[in-house]
Amino acid sequence: MIESLVQLELGDRSYPILIESGLLSSGRTQVESSDVKFSVWSKLVEELRGRRGLIVVDENVAPLYLAMTQRLCVELGMVVDHCLLSAGEMTKSTSALQSIWDLCAERGHTRRSVIVAVGGGVIGDLAGFAAATYMRGLDWIQIPTTLMAQVDSSVGGKTGINLAAGKNLVGAFWQPRAVLIDPAVLSTLDARQYRAGLAEVVKYAVIMDEGFFDWLERRQSQILERDSQVLVELIARCCRLKAQVVGDDEREQSGRRAILNYGHTFGHALEAIVGYGKLLHGEAVACGMDLAMQTACELGHVNKDLVLRQRKLLQAFGLPVDWRVTSAAVGNDQVELVVQVIAAMTRDKKNDGRGVQLILPCALGRVESVNWPGNALIQRVLETSP
Amino acid sequence: MIESLVQLELGDRSYPILIESGLLSSGRTQVESSDVKFSVWSKLVEELRGRRGLIVVDENVAPLYLAMTQRLCVELGMVVDHCLLSAGEMTKSTSALQSIWDLCAERGHTRRSVIVAVGGGVIGDLAGFAAATYMRGLDWIQIPTTLMAQVDSSVGGKTGINLAAGKNLVGAFWQPRAVLIDPAVLSTLDARQYRAGLAEVVKYAVIMDEGFFDWLERRQSQILERDSQVLVELIARCCRLKAQVVGDDEREQSGRRAILNYGHTFGHALEAIVGYGKLLHGEAVACGMDLAMQTACELGHVNKDLVLRQRKLLQAFGLPVDWRVTSAAVGNDQVELVVQVIAAMTRDKKNDGRGVQLILPCALGRVESVNWPGNALIQRVLETSP
């Protein structure tokens, strides 16, 4: 498979997710080779030709992919300038947002301008939120450059920034006009970041697709070698699964989209305790999925084999599965940490008037939403976790 | 007419606009008296009961209406706290927005919280934008307390803030769940602000409703006396007209909503030259409508009688119609001012790749979008304006 197309169906907000190895470097030159790409490309050119674009990029990605992105935009018929930001989670801030707004105004960008976000989740979330709000909403395009962004954060229209009080507290649902994914850019991705992205990949398999889980087990080595054909299929399968969920529940209203939180209630608690940045989001999610699966096992919803099977795959991908990695990072003793994790998991939802819901597997490829099973059970899971 | 109900039809974002004199002070006590109010009230209670609310209010409005708003919210079943802001256009800023975000986080507001904006256009726009973005979107309710907000800015879901570079450059389309309008609060409104609101009222009549224009001419004295029954009807008629336009073109895409810009292209230019705040928005719009009508006359689209008839009504409402009021404010000579006005009118649209469009009357109650008729003609209108 040299390329794949996933369509996210959301009525007049529908958009294509085009996945092709070499997309960024080849641009138009390969268009003729494929009907799929040709149709997406032609529609984009029709929509974008003659419009101004603002590329938003950070200082890590710019040296690698800014020039290619500029060329791609020009081939799509746009006239582009760019906005260069610092790299890192700190950039998902009000001040960086304001700097994009001011720059848009200063350079005379209008409602017809297009924002092009090239980078990982931080840049995608921030630039998407700027697009959602400058002049009450601009069109935008995502070009994700991390595995995490390619399989997860670039699809679904969640945009936003962090506040001092917490992550993603401010934002908007604002769908891009297209997501352009080039797995070839992953060759330059740091190994730890790459592995962290695989945590979300495993998540999609566990919550929705047993066959995909089998496939991941069989393709382990090619995945770790970043084989580009395997990556096109891997990314396309994740995007297709996410597109189904988002198409059913764009704004997290029906509860359907909540299944994507598998491993995240535990994971967010671990991240919050360790301090964001020390434990990568994907690493926290890997530990969180192991804990969630153990919880499901403790409740009798799945058997021990499945706990071990998921753990084995996560470990094969070089991901941590023992939540006590957090202990090394903060130096607290384990008894205290258990209390902190439970406190962090139950804190957020208290004000909501509804209890904490956990997304737990009931079989491989299927999850359910389960009421908080009680602090004692969660404590036991944390204490006995291998 | 003691009350009136306008429904803004936008599919699952539809909402009621309830207009009743004494609504804020009487609260539930008058519910039984009317079927219209009863049905709106019951639905609101059903939706809001048990939820937390954050009232956003400025220091001018708080002493007058915060306590009443709190009581109203409690009667609707909410548990409320509030956020007090400085009064004035400066509050429509990134820093005030951030202060609302931080306060929401600090007080543990969740996605189920409801923002209640009580005040004029500044508070409505700002609080609505905070509602659109905190946790990717909260429900909100508008309680407008100026005539301008009651007849115009509270209806239609435009929210936003200003940047240093210009007004309303950042924002979102985010519809409230309800607009609750009490014309009795206008008794405390400053006379100049009240008159400024009447400019938008005249606008609705000129662009959409000849019968309403006749009605305004006949009811001049009652309107100026702020007769509460006449005000209920006046506000309801404006809201009904605006609801039609917004229902057809929520996001300003079809061009239909652009008719609301009648008088505003001239008006914004005058405001920008004088400096925001010296000339009230409504005053600038009044001058702008006089200039737009003269332009239409110059083009032969309407006759001189209509220019005079609109001018007479604006003057009866105590509004300025001679754009040279700006000259007094900035002290520039008239030749220079004419150049500045034309430059300001043509500046914004230059980057858009499309020319300036003017909304001009073609008859009383009907407008059309007209291509920029050339600097020379606009210059003549400005120079010969009475």
GROMACS .gro file of C-alpha atoms in nm, chain A residues 165-293:
model
  129
  165ALA     CA    1  -0.470   2.504   3.621
  166GLY     CA    2  -0.463   2.214   3.377
  167LYS     CA    3  -0.422   2.078   3.028
  168ASN     CA    4  -0.669   2.137   2.746
  169LEU     CA    5  -0.900   2.346   2.962
  170VAL     CA    6  -0.968   2.590   2.677
  171GLY     CA    7  -1.040   2.508   2.315
  172ALA     CA    8  -1.292   2.437   2.045
  173PHE     CA    9  -1.413   2.158   1.825
  174TRP     CA   10  -1.298   2.282   1.487
  175GLN     CA   11  -1.253   2.038   1.203
  176PRO     CA   12  -0.972   2.089   0.950
  177ARG     CA   13  -1.045   2.089   0.574
  178ALA     CA   14  -0.795   1.806   0.526
  179VAL     CA   15  -0.531   1.605   0.709
  180LEU     CA   16  -0.220   1.524   0.506
  181ILE     CA   17  -0.009   1.249   0.659
  182ASP     CA   18   0.337   1.150   0.543
  183PRO     CA   19   0.475   0.852   0.739
  184ALA     CA   20   0.818   0.917   0.584
  185VAL     CA   21   0.862   1.210   0.823
  186LEU     CA   22   0.862   0.961   1.111
  187SER     CA   23   1.214   0.859   1.010
  188THR     CA   24   1.337   1.174   1.187
  189LEU     CA   25   1.124   1.121   1.496
  190ASP     CA   26   1.299   1.055   1.826
  191ALA     CA   27   1.269   0.686   1.928
  192ARG     CA   28   1.098   0.756   2.258
  193GLN     CA   29   0.839   0.980   2.088
  194TYR     CA   30   0.781   0.712   1.826
  195ARG     CA   31   0.717   0.446   2.091
  196ALA     CA   32   0.485   0.679   2.277
  197GLY     CA   33   0.275   0.706   1.962
  198LEU     CA   34   0.244   0.329   1.948
  199ALA     CA   35   0.056   0.339   2.279
  200GLU     CA   36  -0.238   0.508   2.106
  201VAL     CA   37  -0.213   0.255   1.824
  202VAL     CA   38  -0.252  -0.031   2.070
  203LYS     CA   39  -0.541   0.160   2.227
  204TYR     CA   40  -0.739   0.162   1.900
  205ALA     CA   41  -0.684  -0.211   1.858
  206VAL     CA   42  -0.793  -0.295   2.213
  207ILE     CA   43  -1.103  -0.077   2.216
  208MET     CA   44  -1.233  -0.142   1.865
  209ASP     CA   45  -1.056  -0.397   1.649
  210GLU     CA   46  -0.938  -0.744   1.748
  211GLY     CA   47  -0.810  -0.812   1.395
  212PHE     CA   48  -0.594  -0.501   1.413
  213PHE     CA   49  -0.450  -0.626   1.743
  214ASP     CA   50  -0.353  -0.955   1.574
  215TRP     CA   51  -0.202  -0.758   1.286
  216LEU     CA   52   0.006  -0.546   1.529
  217GLU     CA   53   0.138  -0.862   1.696
  218ARG     CA   54   0.240  -1.007   1.361
  219ARG     CA   55   0.400  -0.686   1.232
  220GLN     CA   56   0.594  -0.590   1.543
  221SER     CA   57   0.937  -0.588   1.386
  222GLN     CA   58   0.835  -0.399   1.073
  223ILE     CA   59   0.656  -0.145   1.288
  224LEU     CA   60   0.965  -0.096   1.502
  225GLU     CA   61   1.174  -0.059   1.187
  226ARG     CA   62   0.929   0.208   1.069
  227ASP     CA   63   0.866   0.026   0.743
  228SER     CA   64   0.685   0.282   0.534
  229GLN     CA   65   0.430   0.050   0.372
  230VAL     CA   66   0.338  -0.102   0.707
  231LEU     CA   67   0.313   0.246   0.853
  232VAL     CA   68   0.071   0.362   0.585
  233GLU     CA   69  -0.157   0.073   0.674
  234LEU     CA   70  -0.112   0.118   1.050
  235ILE     CA   71  -0.192   0.489   1.036
  236ALA     CA   72  -0.485   0.439   0.798
  237ARG     CA   73  -0.638   0.175   1.026
  238CYS     CA   74  -0.611   0.403   1.330
  239CYS     CA   75  -0.752   0.702   1.140
  240ARG     CA   76  -1.039   0.491   1.009
  241LEU     CA   77  -1.127   0.374   1.361
  242LYS     CA   78  -1.106   0.724   1.503
  243ALA     CA   79  -1.306   0.866   1.212
  244GLN     CA   80  -1.587   0.620   1.291
  245VAL     CA   81  -1.601   0.733   1.652
  246VAL     CA   82  -1.578   1.104   1.575
  247GLY     CA   83  -1.837   1.072   1.296
  248ASP     CA   84  -2.078   0.925   1.552
  249ASP     CA   85  -2.007   1.172   1.832
  250GLU     CA   86  -1.821   1.480   1.718
  251ARG     CA   87  -1.864   1.682   2.037
  252GLU     CA   88  -1.845   1.408   2.302
  253GLN     CA   89  -2.213   1.427   2.372
  254SER     CA   90  -2.344   1.073   2.328
  255GLY     CA   91  -2.069   0.906   2.527
  256ARG     CA   92  -1.944   0.721   2.218
  257ARG     CA   93  -1.631   0.934   2.189
  258ALA     CA   94  -1.551   0.857   2.553
  259ILE     CA   95  -1.421   0.512   2.455
  260LEU     CA   96  -1.112   0.694   2.328
  261ASN     CA   97  -1.033   0.764   2.693
  262TYR     CA   98  -0.931   0.402   2.750
  263GLY     CA   99  -0.616   0.410   2.961
  264HIS     CA  100  -0.642   0.787   2.993
  265THR     CA  101  -0.812   0.822   3.331
  266PHE     CA  102  -0.525   0.631   3.492
  267GLY     CA  103  -0.277   0.789   3.250
  268HIS     CA  104  -0.376   1.150   3.319
  269ALA     CA  105  -0.346   1.085   3.693
  270LEU     CA  106   0.007   0.952   3.647
  271GLU     CA  107   0.104   1.247   3.425
  272ALA     CA  108  -0.036   1.496   3.675
  273ILE     CA  109   0.157   1.339   3.963
  274VAL     CA  110   0.486   1.313   3.780
  275GLY     CA  111   0.452   1.656   3.624
  276TYR     CA  112   0.382   1.688   3.256
  277GLY     CA  113   0.682   1.629   3.035
  278LYS     CA  114   0.873   1.379   3.247
  279LEU     CA  115   0.646   1.096   3.146
  280LEU     CA  116   0.534   1.123   2.785
  281HIS     CA  117   0.160   1.113   2.729
  282GLY     CA  118   0.188   0.783   2.540
  283GLU     CA  119   0.396   0.631   2.817
  284ALA     CA  120   0.138   0.731   3.075
  285VAL     CA  121  -0.136   0.587   2.853
  286ALA     CA  122   0.054   0.258   2.822
  287CYS     CA  123   0.075   0.226   3.202
  288GLY     CA  124  -0.287   0.339   3.220
  289MET     CA  125  -0.405   0.072   2.976
  290ASP     CA  126  -0.224  -0.196   3.175
  291LEU     CA  127  -0.397  -0.073   3.492
  292ALA     CA  128  -0.735  -0.049   3.319
  293MET     CA  129  -0.702  -0.403   3.184
   0.00000   0.00000   0.00000
